[in-house]
CSV table of C-alpha atoms in Angstrom, one decimal:
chain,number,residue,atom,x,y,z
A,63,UNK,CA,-62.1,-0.5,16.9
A,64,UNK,CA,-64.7,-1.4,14.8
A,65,UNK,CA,-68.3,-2.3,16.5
A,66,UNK,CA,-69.4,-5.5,16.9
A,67,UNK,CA,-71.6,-5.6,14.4
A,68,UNK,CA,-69.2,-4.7,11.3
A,69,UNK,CA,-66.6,-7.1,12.6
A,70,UNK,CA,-69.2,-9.4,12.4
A,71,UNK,CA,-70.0,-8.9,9.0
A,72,UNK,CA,-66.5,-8.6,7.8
A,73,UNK,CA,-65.2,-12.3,9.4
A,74,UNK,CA,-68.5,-13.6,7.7
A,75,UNK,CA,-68.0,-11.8,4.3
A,76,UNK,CA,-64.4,-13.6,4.6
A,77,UNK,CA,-65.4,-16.8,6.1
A,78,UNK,CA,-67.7,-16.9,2.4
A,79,UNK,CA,-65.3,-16.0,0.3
A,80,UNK,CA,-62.9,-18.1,1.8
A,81,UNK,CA,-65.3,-20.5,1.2
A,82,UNK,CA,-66.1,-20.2,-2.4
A,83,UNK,CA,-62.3,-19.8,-2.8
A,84,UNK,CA,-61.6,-23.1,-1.2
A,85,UNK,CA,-64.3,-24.6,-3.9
A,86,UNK,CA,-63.0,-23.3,-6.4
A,87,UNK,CA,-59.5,-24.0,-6.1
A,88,UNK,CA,-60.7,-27.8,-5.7
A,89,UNK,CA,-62.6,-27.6,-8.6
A,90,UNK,CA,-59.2,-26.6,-10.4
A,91,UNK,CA,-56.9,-28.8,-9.2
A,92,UNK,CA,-59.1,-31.6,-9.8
A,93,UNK,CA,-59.7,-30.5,-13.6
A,94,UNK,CA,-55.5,-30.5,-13.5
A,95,UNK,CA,-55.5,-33.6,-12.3
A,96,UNK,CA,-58.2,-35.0,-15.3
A,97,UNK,CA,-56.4,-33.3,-17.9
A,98,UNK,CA,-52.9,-33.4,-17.3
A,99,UNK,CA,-50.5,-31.5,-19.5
A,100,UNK,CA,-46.9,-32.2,-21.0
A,101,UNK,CA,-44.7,-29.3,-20.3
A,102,UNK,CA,-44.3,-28.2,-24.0
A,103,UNK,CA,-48.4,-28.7,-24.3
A,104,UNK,CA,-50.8,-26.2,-24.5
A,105,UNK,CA,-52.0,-25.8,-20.9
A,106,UNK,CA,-55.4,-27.3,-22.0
A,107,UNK,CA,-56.5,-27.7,-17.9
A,108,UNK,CA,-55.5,-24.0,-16.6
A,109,UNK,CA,-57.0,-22.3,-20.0
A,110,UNK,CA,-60.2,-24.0,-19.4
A,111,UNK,CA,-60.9,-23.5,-15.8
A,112,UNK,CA,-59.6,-19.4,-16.8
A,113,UNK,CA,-62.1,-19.2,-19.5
A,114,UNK,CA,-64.7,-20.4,-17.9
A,115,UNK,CA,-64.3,-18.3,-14.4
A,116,UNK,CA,-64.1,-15.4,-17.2
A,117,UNK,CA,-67.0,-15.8,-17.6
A,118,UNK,CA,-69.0,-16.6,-15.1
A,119,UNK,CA,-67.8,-14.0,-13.2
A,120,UNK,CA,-68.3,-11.8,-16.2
A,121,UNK,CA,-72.1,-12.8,-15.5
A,122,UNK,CA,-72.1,-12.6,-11.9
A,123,UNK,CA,-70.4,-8.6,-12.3
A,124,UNK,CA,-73.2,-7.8,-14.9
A,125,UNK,CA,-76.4,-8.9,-12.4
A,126,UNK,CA,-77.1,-6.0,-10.2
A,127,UNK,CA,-76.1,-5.8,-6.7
A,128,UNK,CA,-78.8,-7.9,-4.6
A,129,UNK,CA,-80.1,-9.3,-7.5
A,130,UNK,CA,-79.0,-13.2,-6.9
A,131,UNK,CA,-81.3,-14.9,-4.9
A,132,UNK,CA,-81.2,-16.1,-1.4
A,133,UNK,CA,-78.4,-14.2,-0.2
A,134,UNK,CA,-76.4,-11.1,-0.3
A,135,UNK,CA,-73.8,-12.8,0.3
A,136,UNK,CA,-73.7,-14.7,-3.1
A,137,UNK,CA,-71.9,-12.4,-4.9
A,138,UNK,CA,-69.3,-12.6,-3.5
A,139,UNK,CA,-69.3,-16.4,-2.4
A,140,UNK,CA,-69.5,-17.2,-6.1
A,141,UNK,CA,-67.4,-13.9,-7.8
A,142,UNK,CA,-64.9,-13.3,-5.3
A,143,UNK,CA,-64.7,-16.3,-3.9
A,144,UNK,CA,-65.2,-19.2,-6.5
A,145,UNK,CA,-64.6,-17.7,-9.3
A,146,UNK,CA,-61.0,-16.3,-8.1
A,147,UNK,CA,-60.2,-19.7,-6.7
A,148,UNK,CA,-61.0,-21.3,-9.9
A,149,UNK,CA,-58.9,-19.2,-12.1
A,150,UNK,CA,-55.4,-18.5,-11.9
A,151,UNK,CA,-53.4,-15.5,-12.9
A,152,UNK,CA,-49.6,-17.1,-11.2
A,153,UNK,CA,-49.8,-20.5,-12.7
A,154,UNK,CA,-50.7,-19.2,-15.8
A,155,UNK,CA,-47.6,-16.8,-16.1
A,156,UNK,CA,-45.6,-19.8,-15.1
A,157,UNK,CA,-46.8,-22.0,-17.6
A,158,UNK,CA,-46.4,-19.6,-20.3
A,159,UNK,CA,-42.5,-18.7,-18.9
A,160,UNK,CA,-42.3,-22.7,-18.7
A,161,UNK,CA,-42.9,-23.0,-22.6
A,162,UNK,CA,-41.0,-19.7,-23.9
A,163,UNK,CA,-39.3,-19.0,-26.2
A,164,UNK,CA,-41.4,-21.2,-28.3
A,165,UNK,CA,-44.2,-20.9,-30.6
A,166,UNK,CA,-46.1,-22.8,-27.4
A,167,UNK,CA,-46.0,-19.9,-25.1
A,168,UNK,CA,-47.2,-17.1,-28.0
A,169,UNK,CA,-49.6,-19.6,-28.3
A,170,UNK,CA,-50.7,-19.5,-24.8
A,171,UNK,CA,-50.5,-16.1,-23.5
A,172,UNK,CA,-51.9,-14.7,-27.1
A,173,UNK,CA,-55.0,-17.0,-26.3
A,174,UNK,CA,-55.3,-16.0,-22.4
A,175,UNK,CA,-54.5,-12.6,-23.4
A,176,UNK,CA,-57.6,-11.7,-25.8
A,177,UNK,CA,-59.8,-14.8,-24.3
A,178,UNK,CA,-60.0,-12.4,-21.1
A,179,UNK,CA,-61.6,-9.4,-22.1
A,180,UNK,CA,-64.1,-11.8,-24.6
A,181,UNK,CA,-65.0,-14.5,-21.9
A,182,UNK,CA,-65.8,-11.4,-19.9
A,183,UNK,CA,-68.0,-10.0,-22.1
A,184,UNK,CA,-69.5,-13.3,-23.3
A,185,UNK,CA,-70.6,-13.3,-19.8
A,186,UNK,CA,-71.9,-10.0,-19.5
A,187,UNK,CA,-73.7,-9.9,-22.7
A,188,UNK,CA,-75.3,-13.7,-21.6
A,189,UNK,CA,-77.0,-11.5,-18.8
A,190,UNK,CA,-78.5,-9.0,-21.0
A,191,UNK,CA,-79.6,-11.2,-23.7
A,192,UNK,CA,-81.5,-13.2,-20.8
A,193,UNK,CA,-83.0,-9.3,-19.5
A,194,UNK,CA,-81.8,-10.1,-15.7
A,195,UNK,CA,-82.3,-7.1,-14.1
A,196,UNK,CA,-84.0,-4.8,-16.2
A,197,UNK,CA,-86.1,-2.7,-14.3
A,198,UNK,CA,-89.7,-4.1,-15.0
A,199,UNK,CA,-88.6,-7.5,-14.3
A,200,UNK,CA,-85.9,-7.1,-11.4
A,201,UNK,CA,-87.0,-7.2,-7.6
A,202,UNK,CA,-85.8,-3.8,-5.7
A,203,UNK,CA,-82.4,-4.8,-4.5
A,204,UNK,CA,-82.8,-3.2,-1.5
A,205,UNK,CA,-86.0,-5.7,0.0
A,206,UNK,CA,-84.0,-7.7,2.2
A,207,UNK,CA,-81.5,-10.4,1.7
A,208,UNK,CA,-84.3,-13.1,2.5
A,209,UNK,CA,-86.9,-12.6,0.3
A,210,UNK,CA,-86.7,-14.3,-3.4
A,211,UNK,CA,-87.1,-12.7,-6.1
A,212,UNK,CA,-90.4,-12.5,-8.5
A,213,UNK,CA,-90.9,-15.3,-10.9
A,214,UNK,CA,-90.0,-14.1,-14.1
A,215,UNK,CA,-91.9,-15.2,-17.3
A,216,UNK,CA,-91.0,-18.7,-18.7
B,118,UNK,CA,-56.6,-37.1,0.8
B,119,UNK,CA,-54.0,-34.8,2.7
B,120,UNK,CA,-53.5,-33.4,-0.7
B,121,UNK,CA,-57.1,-32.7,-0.9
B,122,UNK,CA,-57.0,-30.9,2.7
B,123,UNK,CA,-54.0,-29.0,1.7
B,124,UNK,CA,-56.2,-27.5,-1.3
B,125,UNK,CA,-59.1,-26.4,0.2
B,126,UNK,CA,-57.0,-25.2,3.1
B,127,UNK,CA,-54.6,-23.6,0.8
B,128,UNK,CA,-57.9,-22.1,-1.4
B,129,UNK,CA,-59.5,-20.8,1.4
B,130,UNK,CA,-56.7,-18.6,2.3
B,131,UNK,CA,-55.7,-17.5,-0.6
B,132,UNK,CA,-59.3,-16.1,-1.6
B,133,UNK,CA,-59.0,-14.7,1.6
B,134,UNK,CA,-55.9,-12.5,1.3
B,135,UNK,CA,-56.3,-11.9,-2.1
B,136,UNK,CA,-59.7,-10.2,-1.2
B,137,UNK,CA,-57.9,-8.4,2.0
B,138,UNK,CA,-55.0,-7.3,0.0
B,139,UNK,CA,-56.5,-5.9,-3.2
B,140,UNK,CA,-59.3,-4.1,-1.3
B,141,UNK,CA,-57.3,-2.5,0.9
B,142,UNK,CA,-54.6,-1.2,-2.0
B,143,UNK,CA,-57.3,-0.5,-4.2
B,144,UNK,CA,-59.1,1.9,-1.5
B,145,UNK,CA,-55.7,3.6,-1.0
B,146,UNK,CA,-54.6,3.8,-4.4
B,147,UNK,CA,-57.7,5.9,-5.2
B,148,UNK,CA,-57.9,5.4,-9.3
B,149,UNK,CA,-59.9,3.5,-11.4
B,150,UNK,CA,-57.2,1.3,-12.3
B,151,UNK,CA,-57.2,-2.1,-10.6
B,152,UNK,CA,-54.0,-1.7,-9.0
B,153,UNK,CA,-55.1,-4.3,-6.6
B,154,UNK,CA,-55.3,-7.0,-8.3
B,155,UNK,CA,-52.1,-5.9,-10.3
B,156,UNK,CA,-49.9,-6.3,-7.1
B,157,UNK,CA,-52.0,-9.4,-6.1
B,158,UNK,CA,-51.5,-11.4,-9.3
B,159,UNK,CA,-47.3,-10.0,-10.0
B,160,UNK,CA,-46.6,-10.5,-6.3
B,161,UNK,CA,-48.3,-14.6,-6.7
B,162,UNK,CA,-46.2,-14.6,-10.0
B,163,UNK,CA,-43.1,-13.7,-8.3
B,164,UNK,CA,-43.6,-16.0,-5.5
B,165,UNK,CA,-44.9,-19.0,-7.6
B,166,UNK,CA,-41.7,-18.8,-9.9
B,167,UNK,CA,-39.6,-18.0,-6.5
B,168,UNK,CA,-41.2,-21.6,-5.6
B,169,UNK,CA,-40.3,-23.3,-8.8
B,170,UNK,CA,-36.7,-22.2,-8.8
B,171,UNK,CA,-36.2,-23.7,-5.6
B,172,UNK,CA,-37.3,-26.6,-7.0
B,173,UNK,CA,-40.1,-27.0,-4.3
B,174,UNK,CA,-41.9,-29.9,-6.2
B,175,UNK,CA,-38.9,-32.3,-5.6
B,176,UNK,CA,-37.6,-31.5,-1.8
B,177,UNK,CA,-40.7,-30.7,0.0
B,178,UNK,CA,-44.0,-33.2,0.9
B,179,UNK,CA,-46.2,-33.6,-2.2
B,180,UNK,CA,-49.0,-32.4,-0.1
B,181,UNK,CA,-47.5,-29.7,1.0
B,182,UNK,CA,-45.7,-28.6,-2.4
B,183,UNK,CA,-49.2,-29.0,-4.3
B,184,UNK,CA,-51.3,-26.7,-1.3
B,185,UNK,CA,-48.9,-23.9,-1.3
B,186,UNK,CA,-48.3,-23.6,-5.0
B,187,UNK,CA,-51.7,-25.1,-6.8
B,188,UNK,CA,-54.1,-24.0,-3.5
B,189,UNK,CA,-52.7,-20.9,-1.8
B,190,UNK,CA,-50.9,-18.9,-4.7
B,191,UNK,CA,-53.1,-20.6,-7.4
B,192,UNK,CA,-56.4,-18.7,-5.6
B,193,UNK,CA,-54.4,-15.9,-4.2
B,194,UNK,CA,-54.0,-14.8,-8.1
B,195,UNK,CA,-56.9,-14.4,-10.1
B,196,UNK,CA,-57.8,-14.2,-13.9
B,197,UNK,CA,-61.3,-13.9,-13.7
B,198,UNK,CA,-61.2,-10.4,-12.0
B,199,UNK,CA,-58.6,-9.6,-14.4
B,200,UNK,CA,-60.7,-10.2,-17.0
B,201,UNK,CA,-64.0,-8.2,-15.9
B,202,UNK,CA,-61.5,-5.7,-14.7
B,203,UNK,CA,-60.0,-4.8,-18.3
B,204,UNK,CA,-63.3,-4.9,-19.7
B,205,UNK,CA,-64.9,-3.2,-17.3
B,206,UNK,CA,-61.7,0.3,-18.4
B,207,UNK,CA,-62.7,-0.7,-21.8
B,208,UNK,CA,-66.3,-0.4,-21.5
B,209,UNK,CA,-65.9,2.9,-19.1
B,210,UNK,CA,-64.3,4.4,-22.0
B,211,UNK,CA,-60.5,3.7,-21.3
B,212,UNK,CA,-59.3,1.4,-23.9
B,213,UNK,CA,-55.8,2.5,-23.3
B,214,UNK,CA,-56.2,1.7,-19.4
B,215,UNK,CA,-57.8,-1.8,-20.6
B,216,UNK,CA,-55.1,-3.1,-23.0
B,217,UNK,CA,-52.3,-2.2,-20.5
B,218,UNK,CA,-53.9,-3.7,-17.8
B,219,UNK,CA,-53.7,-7.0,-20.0
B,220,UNK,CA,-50.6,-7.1,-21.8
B,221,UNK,CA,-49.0,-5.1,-18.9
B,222,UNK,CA,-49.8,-7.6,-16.5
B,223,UNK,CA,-49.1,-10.5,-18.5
B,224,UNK,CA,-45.5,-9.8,-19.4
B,225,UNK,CA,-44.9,-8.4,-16.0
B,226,UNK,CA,-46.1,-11.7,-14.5
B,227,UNK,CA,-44.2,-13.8,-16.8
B,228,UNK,CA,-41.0,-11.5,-15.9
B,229,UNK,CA,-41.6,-11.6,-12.2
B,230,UNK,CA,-41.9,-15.9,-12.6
B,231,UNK,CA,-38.5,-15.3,-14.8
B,232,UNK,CA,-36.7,-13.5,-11.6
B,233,UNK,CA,-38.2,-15.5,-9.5
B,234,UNK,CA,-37.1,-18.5,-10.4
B,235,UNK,CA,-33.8,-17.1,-11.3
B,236,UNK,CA,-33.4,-16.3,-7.5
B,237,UNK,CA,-34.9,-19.6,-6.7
B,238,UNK,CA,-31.6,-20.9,-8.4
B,239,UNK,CA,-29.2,-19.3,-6.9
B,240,UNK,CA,-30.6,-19.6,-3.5
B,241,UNK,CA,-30.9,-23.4,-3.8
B,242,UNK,CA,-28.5,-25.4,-2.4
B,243,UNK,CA,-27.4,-27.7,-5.4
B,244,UNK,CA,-28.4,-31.2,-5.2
B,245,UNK,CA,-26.6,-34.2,-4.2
């Protein structure tokens, strides 16, 4: 059995992801529901929400560990959580089997295919080119979940 | 406004399990590879196209239809991890790892909807 303690922090780490997951999946379905989509379309609403969850979470992975203010917990509110209950992987695949054989679905999945990998690093390199967490200008990750971060030049 | 519920609801535990089930396969699995999220997202692909062969949309409540399949499976699978995953192989030096990661999963998923549904079919009782 695990003590207290780590149950503790394992039904809260859960409880925010859960969280962040319920957001997100709102945030989805209601961009479904503002764009919606003939079956032989390009799936304009599920590509956009994907691309975008790309990469923010490519962002979020590229910030060192403690780095986001306020909490530890974040992270993974906002990566785990949001971010994998904005995008979709299953309605995707059924969209794209929806549409095939067809021009449509090469269409689609080309686009999802290599939009992964560069929405990911579109996030990633947004972090660098902004210098968050280089090492004269990060806070020690380790201070505390609490305390904020230095004010960074603006 | 039940449909709404039935969302967040359906969000909340599908972050929830995809997070349970991916960290525990991954910690077993013990490679680099996100196998995790691989069974995750084919598994959610499976059981979305399962859903859609049995026609799910037409026979159950539209609340109900809408927070299993857009809420529950929809955050259960993930792109954005898949994503930062495949360039996270290709940046660790393993292209190879990264590409099949992406078109792997892809065509897996879309196969898994196909069988899916195609079960889905058969095990529907015909309408009417």
């Amino acid at each position: 059995m695990a003590p207290p303690s780590t149950l503790r922090a394992s039904v809260t780490l859960l409880a925010v992801i859960g969280a962040g997951g319920a957001i997100g999946t709102a945030a989805r379905y209601g961009t479904a529901l503002a764009i919606p989509v003939h079956l032989s379309a390009y799936p304009v609403a599920t590509f956009l929400v994907n691309v975008v969850g790309a990469v923010i979470l490519g962002a979020v992975a590229a910030l060192p560990t403690g780095w986001l203010p306020a909490h530890k917990l974040t992270q993974p509110a906002i990566g785990t959580g949001f971010c994998g209950g904005l995008t979709t992987f299953s309605t995707m695949s059924l969209e794209i089997y929806e549409r095939a054989p067809g021009g449509m679905a090469v269409l689609y999945a080309g686009a999802s295919l290599l939009a992964a990998p560069l929405c990911a690093w579109a996030g990633h390199a947004l972090v660098k080119i902004a210098h968050v967490g280089s090492p004269d200008q990060q806070p020690p990750p380790e201070q505390g979940p609490s305390k904020p971060p230095e004010k960074r030049q603006t | 406004m039940t449909t709404l519920l039935a969302i967040l609801v359906g969000g909340f535990a599908g972050a929830v399990a995809r997070h349970l089930a991916s960290s525990s396969l991954q910690d077993r699995a013990g490679t680099r590879f996100p196998v995790g999220i691989l069974a995750v997202n084919l598994s959610g692909a499976f059981v979305l196209g399962l859903l859609h062969g049995l026609r799910v949309d037409g026979s159950w409540p539209h609340w109900l239809a809408i927070g299993v399949q857009a809420g529950l499976i929809g955050a259960y699978t993930t792109y954005s991890t898949w994503a930062v995953d495949s360039l996270s192989l290709a940046r660790g030096g393993a292209p190879r790892a990264a590409t099949v990661n992406l078109a792997g999963s892809l065509l897996a998923g879309v196969l898994l909807v196909w069988g899916g549904d195609s079960l889905g079919a058969i095990l529907n009782p015909p309408a009417g």
